[in-house]
CSV table of C-alpha atoms and ligand atoms in Angstrom, one decimal:
chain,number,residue,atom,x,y,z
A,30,UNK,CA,-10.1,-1.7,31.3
A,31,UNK,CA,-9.4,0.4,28.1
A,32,UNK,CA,-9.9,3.4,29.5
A,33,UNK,CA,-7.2,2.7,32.7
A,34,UNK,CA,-4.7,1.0,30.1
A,35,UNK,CA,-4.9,4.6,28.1
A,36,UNK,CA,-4.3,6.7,30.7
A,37,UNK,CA,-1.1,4.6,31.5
A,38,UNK,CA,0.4,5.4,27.7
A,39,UNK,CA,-0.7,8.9,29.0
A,40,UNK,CA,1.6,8.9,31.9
A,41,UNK,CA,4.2,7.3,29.9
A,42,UNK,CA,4.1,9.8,27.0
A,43,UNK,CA,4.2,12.7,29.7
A,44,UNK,CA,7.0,11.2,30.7
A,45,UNK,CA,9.0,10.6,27.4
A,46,UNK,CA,8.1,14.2,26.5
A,47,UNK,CA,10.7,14.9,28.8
A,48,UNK,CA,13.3,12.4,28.5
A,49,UNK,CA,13.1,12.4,24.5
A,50,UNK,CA,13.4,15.9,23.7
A,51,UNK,CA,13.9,16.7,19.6
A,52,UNK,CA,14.5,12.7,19.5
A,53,UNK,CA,12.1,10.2,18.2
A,54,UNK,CA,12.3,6.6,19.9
A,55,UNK,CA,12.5,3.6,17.5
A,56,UNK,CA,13.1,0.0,19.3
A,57,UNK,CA,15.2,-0.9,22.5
A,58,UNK,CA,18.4,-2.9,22.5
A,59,UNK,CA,17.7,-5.0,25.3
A,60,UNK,CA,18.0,-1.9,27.9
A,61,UNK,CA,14.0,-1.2,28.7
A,62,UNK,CA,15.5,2.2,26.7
A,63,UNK,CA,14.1,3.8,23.4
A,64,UNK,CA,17.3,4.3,21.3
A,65,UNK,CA,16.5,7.9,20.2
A,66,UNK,CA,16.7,8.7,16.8
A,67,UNK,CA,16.6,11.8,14.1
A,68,UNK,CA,13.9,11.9,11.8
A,69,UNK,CA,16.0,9.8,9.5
A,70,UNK,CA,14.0,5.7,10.1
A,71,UNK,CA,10.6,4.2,8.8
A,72,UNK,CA,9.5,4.6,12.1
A,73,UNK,CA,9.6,8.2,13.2
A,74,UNK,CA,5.7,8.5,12.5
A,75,UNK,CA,4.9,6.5,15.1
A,76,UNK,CA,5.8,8.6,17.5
A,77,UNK,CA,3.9,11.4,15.9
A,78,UNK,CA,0.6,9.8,15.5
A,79,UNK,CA,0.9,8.5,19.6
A,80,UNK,CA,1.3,11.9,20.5
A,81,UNK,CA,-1.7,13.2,18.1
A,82,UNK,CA,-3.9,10.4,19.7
A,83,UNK,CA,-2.7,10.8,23.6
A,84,UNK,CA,-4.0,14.6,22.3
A,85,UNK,CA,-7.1,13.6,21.0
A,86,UNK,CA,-8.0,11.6,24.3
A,87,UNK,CA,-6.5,14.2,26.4
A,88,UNK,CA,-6.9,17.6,25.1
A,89,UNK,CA,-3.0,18.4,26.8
A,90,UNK,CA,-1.8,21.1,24.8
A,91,UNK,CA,1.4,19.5,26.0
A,92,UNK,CA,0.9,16.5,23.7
A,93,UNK,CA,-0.2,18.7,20.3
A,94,UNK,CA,2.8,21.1,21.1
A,95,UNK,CA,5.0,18.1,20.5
A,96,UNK,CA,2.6,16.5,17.9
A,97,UNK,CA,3.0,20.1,15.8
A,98,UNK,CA,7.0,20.1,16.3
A,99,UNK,CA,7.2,16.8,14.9
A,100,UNK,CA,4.9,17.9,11.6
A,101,UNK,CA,7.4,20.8,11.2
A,102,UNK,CA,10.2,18.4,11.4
A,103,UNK,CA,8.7,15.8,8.8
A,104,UNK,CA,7.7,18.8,6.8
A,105,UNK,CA,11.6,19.4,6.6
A,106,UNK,CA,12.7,15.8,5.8
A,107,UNK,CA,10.3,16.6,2.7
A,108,UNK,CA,12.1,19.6,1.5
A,109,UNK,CA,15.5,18.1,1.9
A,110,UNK,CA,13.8,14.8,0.6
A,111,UNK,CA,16.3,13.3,3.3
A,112,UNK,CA,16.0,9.5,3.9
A,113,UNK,CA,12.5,9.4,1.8
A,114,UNK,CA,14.1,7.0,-0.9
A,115,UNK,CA,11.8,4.2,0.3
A,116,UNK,CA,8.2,3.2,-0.2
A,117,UNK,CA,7.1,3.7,3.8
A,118,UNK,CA,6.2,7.4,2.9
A,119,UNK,CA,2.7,6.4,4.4
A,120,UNK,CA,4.1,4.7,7.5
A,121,UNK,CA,5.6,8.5,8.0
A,122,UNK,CA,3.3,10.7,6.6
A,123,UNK,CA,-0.1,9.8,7.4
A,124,UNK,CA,0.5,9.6,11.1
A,125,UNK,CA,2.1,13.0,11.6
A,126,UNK,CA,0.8,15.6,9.1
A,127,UNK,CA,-2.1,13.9,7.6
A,128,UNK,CA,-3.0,13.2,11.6
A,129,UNK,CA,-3.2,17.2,11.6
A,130,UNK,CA,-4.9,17.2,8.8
A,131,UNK,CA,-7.6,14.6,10.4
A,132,UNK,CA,-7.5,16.5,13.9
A,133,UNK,CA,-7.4,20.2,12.9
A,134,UNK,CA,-8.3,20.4,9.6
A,135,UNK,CA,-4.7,22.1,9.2
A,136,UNK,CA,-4.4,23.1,5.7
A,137,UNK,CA,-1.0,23.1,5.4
A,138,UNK,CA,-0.6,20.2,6.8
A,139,UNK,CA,-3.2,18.8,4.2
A,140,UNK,CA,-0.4,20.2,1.4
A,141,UNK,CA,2.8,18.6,2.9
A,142,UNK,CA,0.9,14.9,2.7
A,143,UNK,CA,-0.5,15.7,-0.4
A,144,UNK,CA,3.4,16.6,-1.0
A,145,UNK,CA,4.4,12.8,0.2
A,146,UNK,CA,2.1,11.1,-1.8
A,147,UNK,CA,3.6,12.7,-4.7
A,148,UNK,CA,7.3,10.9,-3.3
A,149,UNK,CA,5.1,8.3,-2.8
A,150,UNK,CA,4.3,8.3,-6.5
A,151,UNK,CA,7.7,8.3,-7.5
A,152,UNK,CA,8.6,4.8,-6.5
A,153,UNK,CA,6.2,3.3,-9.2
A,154,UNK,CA,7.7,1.3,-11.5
A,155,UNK,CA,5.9,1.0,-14.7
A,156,UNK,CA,7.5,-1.4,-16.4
A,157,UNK,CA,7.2,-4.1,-13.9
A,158,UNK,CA,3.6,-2.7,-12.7
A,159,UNK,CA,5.1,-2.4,-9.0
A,160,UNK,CA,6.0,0.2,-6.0
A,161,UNK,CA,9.6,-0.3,-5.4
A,162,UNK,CA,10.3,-1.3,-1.6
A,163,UNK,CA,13.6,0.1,-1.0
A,164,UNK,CA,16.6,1.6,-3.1
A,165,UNK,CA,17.0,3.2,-5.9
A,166,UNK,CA,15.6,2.4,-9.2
A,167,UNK,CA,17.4,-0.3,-11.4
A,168,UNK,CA,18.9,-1.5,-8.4
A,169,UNK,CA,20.2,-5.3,-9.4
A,170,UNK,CA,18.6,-6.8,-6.2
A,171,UNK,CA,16.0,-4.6,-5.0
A,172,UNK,CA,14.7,-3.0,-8.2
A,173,UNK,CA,11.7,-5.3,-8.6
A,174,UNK,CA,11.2,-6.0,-5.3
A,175,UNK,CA,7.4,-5.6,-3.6
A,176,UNK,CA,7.0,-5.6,0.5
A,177,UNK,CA,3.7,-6.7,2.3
A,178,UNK,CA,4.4,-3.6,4.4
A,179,UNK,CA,3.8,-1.6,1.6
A,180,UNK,CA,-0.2,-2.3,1.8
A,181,UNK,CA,-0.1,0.2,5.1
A,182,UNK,CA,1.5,3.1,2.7
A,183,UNK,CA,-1.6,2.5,0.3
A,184,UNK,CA,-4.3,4.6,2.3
A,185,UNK,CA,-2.0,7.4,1.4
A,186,UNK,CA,-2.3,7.5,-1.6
A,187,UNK,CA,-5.9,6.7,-1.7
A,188,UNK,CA,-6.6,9.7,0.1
A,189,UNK,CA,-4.5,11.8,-2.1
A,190,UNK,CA,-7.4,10.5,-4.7
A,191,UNK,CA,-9.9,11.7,-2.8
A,192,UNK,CA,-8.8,14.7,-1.9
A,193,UNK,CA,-7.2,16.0,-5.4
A,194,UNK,CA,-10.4,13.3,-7.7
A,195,UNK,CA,-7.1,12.9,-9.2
A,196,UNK,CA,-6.9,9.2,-11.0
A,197,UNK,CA,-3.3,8.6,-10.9
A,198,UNK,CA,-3.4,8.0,-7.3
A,199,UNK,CA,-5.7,5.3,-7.3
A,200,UNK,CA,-4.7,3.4,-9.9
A,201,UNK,CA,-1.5,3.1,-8.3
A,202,UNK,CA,-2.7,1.7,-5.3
A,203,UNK,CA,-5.2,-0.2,-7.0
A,204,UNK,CA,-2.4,-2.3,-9.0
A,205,UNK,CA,-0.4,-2.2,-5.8
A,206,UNK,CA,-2.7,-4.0,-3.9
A,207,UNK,CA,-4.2,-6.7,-6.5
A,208,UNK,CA,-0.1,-7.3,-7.1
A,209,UNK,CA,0.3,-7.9,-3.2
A,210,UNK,CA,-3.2,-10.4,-3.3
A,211,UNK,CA,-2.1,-12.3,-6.3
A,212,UNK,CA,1.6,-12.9,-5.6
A,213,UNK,CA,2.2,-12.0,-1.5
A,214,UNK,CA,-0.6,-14.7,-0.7
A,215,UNK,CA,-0.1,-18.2,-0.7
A,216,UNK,CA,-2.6,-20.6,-1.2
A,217,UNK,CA,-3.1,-21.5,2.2
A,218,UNK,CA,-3.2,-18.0,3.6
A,219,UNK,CA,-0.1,-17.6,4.6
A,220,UNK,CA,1.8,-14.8,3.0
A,221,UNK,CA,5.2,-14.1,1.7
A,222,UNK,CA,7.0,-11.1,3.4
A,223,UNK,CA,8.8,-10.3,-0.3
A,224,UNK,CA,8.4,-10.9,-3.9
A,225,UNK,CA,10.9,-10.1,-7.1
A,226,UNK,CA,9.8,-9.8,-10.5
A,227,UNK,CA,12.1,-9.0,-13.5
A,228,UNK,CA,12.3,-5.1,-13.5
A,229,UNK,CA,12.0,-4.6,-16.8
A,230,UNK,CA,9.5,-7.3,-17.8
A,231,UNK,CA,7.4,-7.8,-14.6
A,232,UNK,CA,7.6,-11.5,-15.0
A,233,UNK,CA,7.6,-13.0,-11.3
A,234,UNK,CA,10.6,-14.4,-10.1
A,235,UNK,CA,9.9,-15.7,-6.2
A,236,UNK,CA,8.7,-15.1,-3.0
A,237,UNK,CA,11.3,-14.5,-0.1
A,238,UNK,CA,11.5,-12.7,3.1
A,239,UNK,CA,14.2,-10.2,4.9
A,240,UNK,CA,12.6,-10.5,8.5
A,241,UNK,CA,11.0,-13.8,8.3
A,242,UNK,CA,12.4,-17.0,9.2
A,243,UNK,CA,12.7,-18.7,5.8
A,244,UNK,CA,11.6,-17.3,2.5
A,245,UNK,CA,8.6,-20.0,2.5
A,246,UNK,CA,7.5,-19.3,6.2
A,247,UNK,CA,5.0,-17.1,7.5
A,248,UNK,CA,6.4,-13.5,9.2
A,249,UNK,CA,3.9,-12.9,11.8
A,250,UNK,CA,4.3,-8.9,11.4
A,251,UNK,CA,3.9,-9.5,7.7
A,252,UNK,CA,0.8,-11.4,8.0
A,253,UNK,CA,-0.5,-8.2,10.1
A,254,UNK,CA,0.3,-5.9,7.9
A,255,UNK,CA,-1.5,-7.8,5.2
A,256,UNK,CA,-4.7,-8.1,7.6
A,257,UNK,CA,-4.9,-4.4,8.5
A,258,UNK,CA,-3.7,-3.1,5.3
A,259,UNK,CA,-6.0,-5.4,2.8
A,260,UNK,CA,-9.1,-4.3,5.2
A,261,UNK,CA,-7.9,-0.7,4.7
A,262,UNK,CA,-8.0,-0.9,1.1
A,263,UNK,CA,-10.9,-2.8,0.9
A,264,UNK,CA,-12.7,0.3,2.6
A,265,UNK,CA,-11.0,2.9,0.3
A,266,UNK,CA,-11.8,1.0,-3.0
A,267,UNK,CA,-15.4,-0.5,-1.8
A,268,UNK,CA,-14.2,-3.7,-2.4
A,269,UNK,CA,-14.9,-7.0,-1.6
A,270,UNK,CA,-12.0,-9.2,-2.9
A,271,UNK,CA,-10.0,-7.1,-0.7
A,272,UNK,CA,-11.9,-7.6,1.9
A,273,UNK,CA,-12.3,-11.2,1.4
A,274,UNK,CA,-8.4,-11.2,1.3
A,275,UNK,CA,-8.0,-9.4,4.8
A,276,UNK,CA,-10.7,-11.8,6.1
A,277,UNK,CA,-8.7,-14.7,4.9
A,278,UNK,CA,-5.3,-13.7,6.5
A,279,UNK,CA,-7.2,-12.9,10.1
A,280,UNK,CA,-8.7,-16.5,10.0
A,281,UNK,CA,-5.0,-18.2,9.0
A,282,UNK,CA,-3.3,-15.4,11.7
A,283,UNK,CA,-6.2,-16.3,14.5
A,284,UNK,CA,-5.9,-20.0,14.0
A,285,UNK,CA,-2.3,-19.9,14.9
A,286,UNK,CA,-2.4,-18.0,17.8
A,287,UNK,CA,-1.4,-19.8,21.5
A,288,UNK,CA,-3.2,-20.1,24.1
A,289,UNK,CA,-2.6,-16.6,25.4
A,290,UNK,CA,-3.3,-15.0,22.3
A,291,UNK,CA,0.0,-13.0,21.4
A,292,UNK,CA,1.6,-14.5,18.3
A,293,UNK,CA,5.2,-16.2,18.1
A,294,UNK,CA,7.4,-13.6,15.8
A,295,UNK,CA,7.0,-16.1,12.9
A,296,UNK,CA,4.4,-19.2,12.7
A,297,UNK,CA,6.5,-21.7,11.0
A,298,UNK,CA,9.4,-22.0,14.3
A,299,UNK,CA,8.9,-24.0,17.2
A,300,UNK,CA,6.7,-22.4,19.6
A,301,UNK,CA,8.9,-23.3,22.6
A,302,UNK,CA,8.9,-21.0,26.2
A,303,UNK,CA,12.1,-19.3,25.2
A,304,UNK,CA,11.0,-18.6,21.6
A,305,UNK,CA,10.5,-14.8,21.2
A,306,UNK,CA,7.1,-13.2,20.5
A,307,UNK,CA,6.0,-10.4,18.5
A,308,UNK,CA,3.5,-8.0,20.7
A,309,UNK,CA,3.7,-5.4,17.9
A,310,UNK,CA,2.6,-8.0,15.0
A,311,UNK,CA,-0.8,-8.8,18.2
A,312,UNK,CA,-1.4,-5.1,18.3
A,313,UNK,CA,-1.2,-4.4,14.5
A,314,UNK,CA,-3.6,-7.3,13.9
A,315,UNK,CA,-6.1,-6.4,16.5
A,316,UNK,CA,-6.5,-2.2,14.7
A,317,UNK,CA,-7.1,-4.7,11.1
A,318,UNK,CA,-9.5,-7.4,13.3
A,319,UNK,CA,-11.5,-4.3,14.3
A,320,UNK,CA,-11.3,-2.7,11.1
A,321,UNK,CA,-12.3,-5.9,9.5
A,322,UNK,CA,-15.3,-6.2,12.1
A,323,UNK,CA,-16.3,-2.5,11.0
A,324,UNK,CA,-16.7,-3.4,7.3
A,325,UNK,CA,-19.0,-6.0,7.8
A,326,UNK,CA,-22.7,-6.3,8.5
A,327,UNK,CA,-23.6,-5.9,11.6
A,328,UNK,CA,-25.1,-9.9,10.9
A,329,UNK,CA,-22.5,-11.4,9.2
A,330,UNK,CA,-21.7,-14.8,11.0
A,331,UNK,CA,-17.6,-13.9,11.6
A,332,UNK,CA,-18.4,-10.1,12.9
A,333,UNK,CA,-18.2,-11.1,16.3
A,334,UNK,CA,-15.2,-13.4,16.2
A,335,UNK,CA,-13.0,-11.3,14.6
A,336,UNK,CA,-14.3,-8.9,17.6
A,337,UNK,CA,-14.2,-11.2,20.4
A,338,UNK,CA,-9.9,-12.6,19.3
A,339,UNK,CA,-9.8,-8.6,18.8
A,340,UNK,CA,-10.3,-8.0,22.6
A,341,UNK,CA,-9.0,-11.0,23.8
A,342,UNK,CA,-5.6,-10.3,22.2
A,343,UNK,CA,-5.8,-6.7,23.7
A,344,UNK,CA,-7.1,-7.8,27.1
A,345,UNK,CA,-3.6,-10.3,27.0
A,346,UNK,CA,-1.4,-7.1,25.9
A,347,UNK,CA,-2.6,-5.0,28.7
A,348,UNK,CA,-2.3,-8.2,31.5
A,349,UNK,CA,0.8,-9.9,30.2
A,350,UNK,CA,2.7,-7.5,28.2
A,351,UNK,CA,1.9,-3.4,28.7
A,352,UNK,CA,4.2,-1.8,31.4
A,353,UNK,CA,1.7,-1.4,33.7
A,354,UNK,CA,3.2,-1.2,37.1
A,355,UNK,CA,7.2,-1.2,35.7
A,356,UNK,CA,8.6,2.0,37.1
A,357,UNK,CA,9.7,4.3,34.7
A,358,UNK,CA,9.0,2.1,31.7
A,359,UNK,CA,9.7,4.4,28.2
A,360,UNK,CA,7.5,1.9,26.3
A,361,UNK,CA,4.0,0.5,26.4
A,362,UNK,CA,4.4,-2.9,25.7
A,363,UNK,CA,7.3,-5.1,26.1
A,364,UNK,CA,8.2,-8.1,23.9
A,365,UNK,CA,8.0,-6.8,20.4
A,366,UNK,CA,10.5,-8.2,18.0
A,367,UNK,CA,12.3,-6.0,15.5
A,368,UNK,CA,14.5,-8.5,13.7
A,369,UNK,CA,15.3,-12.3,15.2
A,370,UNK,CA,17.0,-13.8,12.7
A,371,UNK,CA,19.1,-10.9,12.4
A,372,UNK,CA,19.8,-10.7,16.3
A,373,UNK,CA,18.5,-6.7,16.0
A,374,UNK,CA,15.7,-6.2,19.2
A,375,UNK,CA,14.5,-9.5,19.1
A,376,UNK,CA,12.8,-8.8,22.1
A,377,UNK,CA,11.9,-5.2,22.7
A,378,UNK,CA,10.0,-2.5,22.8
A,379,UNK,CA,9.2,-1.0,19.2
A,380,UNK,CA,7.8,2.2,18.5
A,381,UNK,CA,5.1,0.5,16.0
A,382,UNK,CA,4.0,-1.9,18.8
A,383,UNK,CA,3.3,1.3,21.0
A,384,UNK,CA,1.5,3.2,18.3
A,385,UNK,CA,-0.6,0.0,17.1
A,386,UNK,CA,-1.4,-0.8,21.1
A,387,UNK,CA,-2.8,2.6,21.5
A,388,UNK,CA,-4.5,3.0,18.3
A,389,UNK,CA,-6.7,-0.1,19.2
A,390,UNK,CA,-7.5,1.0,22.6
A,391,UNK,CA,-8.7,4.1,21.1
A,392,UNK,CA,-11.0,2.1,18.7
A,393,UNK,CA,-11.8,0.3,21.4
A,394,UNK,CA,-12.3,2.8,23.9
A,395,UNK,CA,-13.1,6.0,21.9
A,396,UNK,CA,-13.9,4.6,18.4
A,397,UNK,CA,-11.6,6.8,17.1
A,398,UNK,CA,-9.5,5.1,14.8
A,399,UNK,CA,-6.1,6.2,14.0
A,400,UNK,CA,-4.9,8.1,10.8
A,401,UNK,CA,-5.6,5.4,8.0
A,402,UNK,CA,-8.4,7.3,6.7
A,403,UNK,CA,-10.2,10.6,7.1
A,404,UNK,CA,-13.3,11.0,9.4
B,518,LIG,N1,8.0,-2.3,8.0
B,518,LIG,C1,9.1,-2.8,8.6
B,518,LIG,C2,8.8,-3.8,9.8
B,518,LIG,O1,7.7,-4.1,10.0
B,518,LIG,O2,9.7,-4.2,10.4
């Protein structure tokens, strides 16, 4: 089942090759189309790292040609330092040139994410004891403003550590992360999407959202990027709070899951037939539910559950959401959800949800898995 449900991203990629050209695809509008884009969004990695993996399953020279024009293009959006004045430097950067790195050992390619860590760097705030999410620094509403996203940008700087033994690194992500534990997590295990502190004190102020529903409910792509990104951290620093943490949003995520095990775009709204899903927040927990499972002991009690909702939430994205069988589908799996609340591809393909989709089948099916961390 993996194995067939790869070689139909295969087809599809082969396809886009075409049809996107010197364009990356970001989300569709309601039009079964990827709006193409320059590499100017948070999301232009993804399309990087699905051609570095189709490569790594295929060996198509086709795939890495593409793969290596898109390095050279993020190598340029890092000498212009053009649209980099966020914190998802590690969305970008560790699925296009550190996915070089990882796949060929490319030593330039090694420099130019060593390179993006360093902009990654930039963005911490010491003062407040934070990476800033977005804008620039001082900024009156964003200024002391941490993202739950932000734990997927961590491994990059964690590998920077262990590639350079270079302290600085770590301790950023380090603080990063215990921040995101102690004030992103609620007590229930749910999680805030945002939190403000004061920028110059680092006193907390409150926890919000931008994509969620309302500021006390549970964003289901949040809750995903907590799962995968605590477990991710949790391998890097050998620790087990971490660990425990990722553990504890899987079990809070799993238990809210319906019947067909594709989660509602945010777990505090009515779960009604017309009320849009999120198959990129499914596909983003199943890569941390797998990750999780490969941290543990091979006897702890939960392994195999995390496992089991692991392939059973894969096995539902392949039946009742990939494009299998849609003629000339551009994406891989349909009913992703970008923004609702803000009406912006509520109920699309997204570019993440295609990366994330393939990146489990390739655990699943290869045990490769994905850019995160070297192998
Ligand atoms: N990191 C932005 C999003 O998940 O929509």
């Amino acid at each position: 089942m993996w194995k067939k449900a790869i070689e139909e991203t295969l087809t599809i990629t082969s396809r886009n090759l075409e049809n996107f050209g010197e364009h990356y695809p970001h989300v569709s509008n309601g039009d079964r189309r990827y709006a193409l884009i320059e590499n100017t969004d948070w999301t232009n990695g993804f399309w990087s790292g699905i051609l570095w993996l189709s490569y790594e399953y295929s060996r198509d020279s086709r795939f890495r040609e593409q793969a290596v024009w898109t390095v050279d293009s993020f190598r340029k959006r890092l000498e212009d330092r053009s649209y980099l004045d966020h914190h998802d430097i590690g969305f970008l950067y560790s699925l296009s040139t550190k996915a070089q790195w990882i796949v060929e050992k490319d030593h330039s390619a090694r420099e130019l994410t060593l390179q993006a860590a360093d902009v990654l760097m930039e963005r911490w705030r010491e003062a407040s004891g934070l990476i800033q999410a977005w804008g620039p620094e001082g900024d009156s509403e964003n200024g002391g403003r941490i993202i739950i996203d932000c734990l997927l940008n961590l491994p990059l700087l964690l590998w920077a550590h262990e590639q350079t033994g270079q302290d600085a690194y770590r301790r950023v992500a380090e603080l990063q992360a215990f921040k995101s534990r102690r004030f992103l997590i609620r007590g229930d295990d749910s999680s805030y999407h945002t939190f403000y502190f004061d920028q110059t004190t680092g006193d907390a102020i409150r926890g919000g959202t931008q994509q969620g529903d309302k500021d006390g409910s549970t964003w289901t792509r949040g809750q995903a990027w907590g799962i995968y990104g605590f477990a991710l951290c949790s391998r890097y620093l050998q620790n087990t709070e971490l660990l425990e943490t990722a553990k504890r949003l899987a079990r809070h995520f799993i238990a809210r899951l319906p019947e067909d095990h594709v989660a509602y775009w945010d777990f505090n709204v009515p779960q009604t037939p017309t009320s849009p899903r999120d198959s990129s927040a499914s596909a983003i927990a199943a890569c941390g539910l797998l990750e999780i499972a490969d941290l543990l002991q091979a006897d702890d009690p939960e392994r195999e559950w995390f496992l089991d909702v692991a392939v059973k939430s894969m096995q539902s994205l392949i039946r009742n959401y990939s494009t299998q069988g849609e003629e000339n589908a551009e994406g891989f799996i349909n009913h992703g959800s970008y923004s609702v609340r803000a009406n912006v591809s509520p109920d699309d393909y997204t570019i993440w949800g295609d990366y994330f989709y393939l990146e489990a089948l390739m655990r699943l099916d290869q045990g490769i898995p994905g850019y995160w961390y070297d192998r």
